PDB file of C-alpha atoms in Angstrom:
ATOM      1  CA  UNK R  95      -1.643  15.007  29.727  1.00 53.00           C
ATOM      2  CA  UNK R  96       0.781  15.574  26.961  1.00 63.00           C
ATOM      3  CA  UNK R  97       1.644  19.286  25.626  1.00 70.00           C
ATOM      4  CA  UNK R  98      -0.652  19.861  22.413  1.00 69.00           C
ATOM      5  CA  UNK R  99       2.326  22.354  21.201  1.00 79.00           C
ATOM      6  CA  UNK R 100       5.111  19.713  21.737  1.00 87.00           C
ATOM      7  CA  UNK R 101       7.734  20.687  19.341  1.00 92.00           C
ATOM      8  CA  UNK R 102       8.903  16.967  19.131  1.00 92.00           C
ATOM      9  CA  UNK R 103       5.628  15.852  18.220  1.00 89.00           C
ATOM     10  CA  UNK R 104       4.933  18.682  15.872  1.00 92.00           C
ATOM     11  CA  UNK R 105       8.351  18.136  14.027  1.00 94.00           C
ATOM     12  CA  UNK R 106       7.869  14.384  13.950  1.00 92.00           C
ATOM     13  CA  UNK R 107       4.742  14.746  12.362  1.00 92.00           C
ATOM     14  CA  UNK R 108       5.584  17.473   9.980  1.00 94.00           C
ATOM     15  CA  UNK R 109       8.437  15.298   8.648  1.00 95.00           C
ATOM     16  CA  UNK R 110       6.289  12.234   8.192  1.00 95.00           C
ATOM     17  CA  UNK R 111       3.767  13.992   6.360  1.00 95.00           C
ATOM     18  CA  UNK R 112       6.294  15.902   4.207  1.00 97.00           C
ATOM     19  CA  UNK R 113       8.100  12.560   3.488  1.00 96.00           C
ATOM     20  CA  UNK R 114       4.864  10.818   2.679  1.00 95.00           C
ATOM     21  CA  UNK R 115       3.881  13.392   0.131  1.00 97.00           C
ATOM     22  CA  UNK R 116       7.206  13.846  -1.553  1.00 97.00           C
ATOM     23  CA  UNK R 117       7.539   9.936  -1.779  1.00 96.00           C
ATOM     24  CA  UNK R 118       3.924   9.490  -3.454  1.00 96.00           C
ATOM     25  CA  UNK R 119       4.651  12.373  -5.723  1.00 97.00           C
ATOM     26  CA  UNK R 120       7.980  10.812  -6.858  1.00 97.00           C
ATOM     27  CA  UNK R 121       6.979   7.194  -6.945  1.00 97.00           C
ATOM     28  CA  UNK R 122       3.698   7.970  -8.790  1.00 96.00           C
ATOM     29  CA  UNK R 123       5.631   9.751 -11.540  1.00 97.00           C
ATOM     30  CA  UNK R 124       7.695   6.659 -12.185  1.00 97.00           C
ATOM     31  CA  UNK R 125       5.088   4.305 -12.198  1.00 96.00           C
ATOM     32  CA  UNK R 126       3.803   2.935 -15.686  1.00 95.00           C
ATOM     33  CA  UNK R 127       1.309   5.049 -17.630  1.00 93.00           C
ATOM     34  CA  UNK R 128      -2.186   4.293 -16.342  1.00 93.00           C
ATOM     35  CA  UNK R 129      -1.189   2.798 -12.893  1.00 96.00           C
ATOM     36  CA  UNK R 130      -1.778   4.649  -9.698  1.00 96.00           C
ATOM     37  CA  UNK R 131       0.067   4.029  -6.636  1.00 96.00           C
ATOM     38  CA  UNK R 132      -3.067   2.442  -4.828  1.00 96.00           C
ATOM     39  CA  UNK R 133      -3.093   0.245  -7.792  1.00 98.00           C
ATOM     40  CA  UNK R 134       0.472  -0.816  -7.301  1.00 98.00           C
ATOM     41  CA  UNK R 135      -0.180  -1.248  -3.515  1.00 97.00           C
ATOM     42  CA  UNK R 136      -2.917  -3.572  -3.960  1.00 98.00           C
ATOM     43  CA  UNK R 137      -1.230  -5.625  -6.632  1.00 98.00           C
ATOM     44  CA  UNK R 138       1.964  -5.898  -4.416  1.00 97.00           C
ATOM     45  CA  UNK R 139      -0.193  -7.212  -1.472  1.00 97.00           C
ATOM     46  CA  UNK R 140      -1.758  -9.725  -3.448  1.00 97.00           C
ATOM     47  CA  UNK R 141       1.515 -11.027  -4.749  1.00 96.00           C
ATOM     48  CA  UNK R 142       3.065 -10.922  -1.032  1.00 95.00           C
ATOM     49  CA  UNK R 143       0.109 -12.945   0.525  1.00 94.00           C
ATOM     50  CA  UNK R 144      -0.420 -15.097  -2.599  1.00 87.00           C
ATOM     51  CA  UNK R 145      -4.073 -16.102  -1.625  1.00 92.00           C
ATOM     52  CA  UNK R 146      -7.549 -14.841  -2.335  1.00 94.00           C
ATOM     53  CA  UNK R 147      -8.723 -11.686  -0.251  1.00 96.00           C
ATOM     54  CA  UNK R 148     -12.144 -10.274   0.007  1.00 95.00           C
ATOM     55  CA  UNK R 149     -12.600  -6.622  -0.686  1.00 96.00           C
ATOM     56  CA  UNK R 150     -13.616  -5.756   2.908  1.00 95.00           C
ATOM     57  CA  UNK R 151     -10.225  -7.687   3.912  1.00 96.00           C
ATOM     58  CA  UNK R 152      -8.239  -5.578   1.547  1.00 97.00           C
ATOM     59  CA  UNK R 153     -10.064  -2.492   2.583  1.00 96.00           C
ATOM     60  CA  UNK R 154      -9.091  -2.988   6.023  1.00 93.00           C
ATOM     61  CA  UNK R 155      -5.385  -3.945   5.356  1.00 93.00           C
ATOM     62  CA  UNK R 156      -5.122  -0.351   3.611  1.00 94.00           C
ATOM     63  CA  UNK R 157      -7.092   1.503   5.886  1.00 91.00           C
ATOM     64  CA  UNK R 158      -9.612   2.898   3.236  1.00 95.00           C
ATOM     65  CA  UNK R 159     -13.309   2.633   3.065  1.00 95.00           C
ATOM     66  CA  UNK R 160     -14.769  -0.343   1.145  1.00 94.00           C
ATOM     67  CA  UNK R 161     -16.081   2.083  -1.410  1.00 95.00           C
ATOM     68  CA  UNK R 162     -12.499   3.191  -2.154  1.00 97.00           C
ATOM     69  CA  UNK R 163     -11.208  -0.064  -2.332  1.00 97.00           C
ATOM     70  CA  UNK R 164     -14.310  -1.075  -4.790  1.00 96.00           C
ATOM     71  CA  UNK R 165     -13.056   1.717  -7.143  1.00 97.00           C
ATOM     72  CA  UNK R 166      -9.671   0.594  -7.194  1.00 97.00           C
ATOM     73  CA  UNK R 167     -10.533  -3.147  -7.387  1.00 98.00           C
ATOM     74  CA  UNK R 168     -12.975  -1.952 -10.462  1.00 97.00           C
ATOM     75  CA  UNK R 169      -9.899  -0.403 -12.313  1.00 97.00           C
ATOM     76  CA  UNK R 170      -7.905  -3.281 -11.627  1.00 98.00           C
ATOM     77  CA  UNK R 171     -10.414  -5.752 -13.044  1.00 97.00           C
ATOM     78  CA  UNK R 172     -11.016  -3.813 -16.011  1.00 97.00           C
ATOM     79  CA  UNK R 173      -7.211  -3.357 -16.834  1.00 96.00           C
ATOM     80  CA  UNK R 174      -7.172  -7.487 -16.269  1.00 97.00           C
ATOM     81  CA  UNK R 175      -4.734  -7.370 -13.066  1.00 98.00           C
ATOM     82  CA  UNK R 176      -7.071  -8.860 -11.165  1.00 98.00           C
ATOM     83  CA  UNK R 177      -9.773 -11.455 -11.126  1.00 97.00           C
ATOM     84  CA  UNK R 178     -13.019 -10.983  -8.515  1.00 96.00           C
ATOM     85  CA  UNK R 179     -15.234 -14.165  -8.152  1.00 95.00           C
ATOM     86  CA  UNK R 180     -18.289 -14.762  -6.118  1.00 93.00           C
ATOM     87  CA  UNK R 181     -18.252 -16.457  -3.012  1.00 87.00           C
ATOM     88  CA  UNK R 182     -20.016 -19.892  -3.658  1.00 88.00           C
ATOM     89  CA  UNK R 183     -21.450 -20.125  -0.340  1.00 87.00           C
ATOM     90  CA  UNK R 184     -22.381 -16.396   0.106  1.00 86.00           C
ATOM     91  CA  UNK R 185     -23.715 -14.591  -2.754  1.00 81.00           C
ATOM     92  CA  UNK R 186     -22.979 -11.440  -1.022  1.00 85.00           C
ATOM     93  CA  UNK R 187     -19.038 -11.738  -0.574  1.00 90.00           C
ATOM     94  CA  UNK R 188     -16.681 -11.667  -3.200  1.00 94.00           C
ATOM     95  CA  UNK R 189     -13.034 -12.697  -3.742  1.00 96.00           C
ATOM     96  CA  UNK R 190      -9.864 -11.188  -5.290  1.00 97.00           C
ATOM     97  CA  UNK R 191      -6.957 -12.746  -6.715  1.00 97.00           C
ATOM     98  CA  UNK R 192      -4.131 -11.474  -8.867  1.00 97.00           C
ATOM     99  CA  UNK R 193      -3.879 -12.389 -12.371  1.00 97.00           C
ATOM    100  CA  UNK R 194      -0.858 -13.520 -14.282  1.00 97.00           C
ATOM    101  CA  UNK R 195      -0.862 -10.192 -15.953  1.00 97.00           C
ATOM    102  CA  UNK R 196      -1.190  -8.322 -12.805  1.00 97.00           C
ATOM    103  CA  UNK R 197       1.899  -9.801 -11.518  1.00 97.00           C
ATOM    104  CA  UNK R 198       3.637  -8.809 -14.580  1.00 97.00           C
ATOM    105  CA  UNK R 199       2.320  -5.271 -13.986  1.00 97.00           C
ATOM    106  CA  UNK R 200       3.337  -5.346 -10.406  1.00 97.00           C
ATOM    107  CA  UNK R 201       6.643  -6.400 -11.597  1.00 98.00           C
ATOM    108  CA  UNK R 202       7.060  -3.696 -14.098  1.00 97.00           C
ATOM    109  CA  UNK R 203       6.030  -1.131 -11.676  1.00 97.00           C
ATOM    110  CA  UNK R 204       8.187  -2.466  -8.927  1.00 97.00           C
ATOM    111  CA  UNK R 205      11.282  -2.416 -11.661  1.00 97.00           C
ATOM    112  CA  UNK R 206      10.306   1.083 -12.423  1.00 97.00           C
ATOM    113  CA  UNK R 207      10.435   2.367  -8.577  1.00 97.00           C
ATOM    114  CA  UNK R 208      12.974   0.284  -7.282  1.00 97.00           C
ATOM    115  CA  UNK R 209      15.937   2.510  -8.276  1.00 97.00           C
ATOM    116  CA  UNK R 210      14.480   5.536  -6.547  1.00 97.00           C
ATOM    117  CA  UNK R 211      14.062   3.459  -3.460  1.00 96.00           C
ATOM    118  CA  UNK R 212      17.372   2.219  -3.637  1.00 97.00           C
ATOM    119  CA  UNK R 213      19.092   5.363  -4.453  1.00 97.00           C
ATOM    120  CA  UNK R 214      17.347   6.934  -1.375  1.00 97.00           C
ATOM    121  CA  UNK R 215      18.642   4.115   0.941  1.00 97.00           C
ATOM    122  CA  UNK R 216      22.219   4.231  -0.802  1.00 97.00           C
ATOM    123  CA  UNK R 217      22.333   8.133   0.068  1.00 97.00           C
ATOM    124  CA  UNK R 218      21.044   7.956   3.821  1.00 97.00           C
ATOM    125  CA  UNK R 219      23.045   4.580   4.446  1.00 97.00           C
ATOM    126  CA  UNK R 220      21.690   1.277   5.032  1.00 97.00           C
ATOM    127  CA  UNK R 221      22.665   1.328   8.704  1.00 97.00           C
ATOM    128  CA  UNK R 222      20.589   4.327   9.387  1.00 97.00           C
ATOM    129  CA  UNK R 223      17.628   3.166   7.404  1.00 97.00           C
ATOM    130  CA  UNK R 224      17.832  -0.141   9.466  1.00 97.00           C
ATOM    131  CA  UNK R 225      17.773   1.632  12.834  1.00 97.00           C
ATOM    132  CA  UNK R 226      15.016   3.863  11.608  1.00 96.00           C
ATOM    133  CA  UNK R 227      12.708   0.872  10.717  1.00 96.00           C
ATOM    134  CA  UNK R 228      11.704  -0.341  14.134  1.00 96.00           C
ATOM    135  CA  UNK R 229      10.796   3.229  15.210  1.00 94.00           C
ATOM    136  CA  UNK R 230       8.744   3.741  12.216  1.00 94.00           C
ATOM    137  CA  UNK R 231       7.087   0.228  12.826  1.00 93.00           C
ATOM    138  CA  UNK R 232       6.276   1.223  16.422  1.00 94.00           C
ATOM    139  CA  UNK R 233       4.947   4.677  14.850  1.00 91.00           C
ATOM    140  CA  UNK R 234       2.640   2.715  12.726  1.00 88.00           C
ATOM    141  CA  UNK R 235       1.493   0.571  15.339  1.00 89.00           C
ATOM    142  CA  UNK R 236       0.814   3.251  17.671  1.00 89.00           C
ATOM    143  CA  UNK R 237      -1.213   5.293  14.950  1.00 87.00           C
ATOM    144  CA  UNK R 238      -3.089   1.954  14.186  1.00 81.00           C
ATOM    145  CA  UNK R 239      -4.106   0.899  17.601  1.00 76.00           C
ATOM    146  CA  UNK R 240      -7.366   3.053  17.651  1.00 66.00           C
ATOM    147  CA  UNK R 241      -8.544   2.074  14.203  1.00 57.00           C
TER     148      UNK R 241
END
């Protein structure tokens, strides 16, 4: 059994939590007025998958409740950034796609945060960032195993 007070584990989680908090605060401030980080994340995901997703699939992808995802999707739909249509075979289900204005909003947001991200990578050094990515991916995989 692992030591619950393992200083290495405590330091790792402390650094990850603090980095997450600082990154979220900094990027949120740079996003266009009215856009939240959750909105950008969903638009970015829909752009990358380039196909319809159900609200349940999106909730699972982001490890949030369906209620939280519905709230985000309602805001994005109201802003005209996504389209939500019923499933023609099962009226209980819905399908979400990014709209042309959603693609533009995502691109504007990405352009706003890209200099911040690039600056961090430049200051740390691309080699160090490349070396850290496999460890961070493995950490993410370990954290997602039980969910």
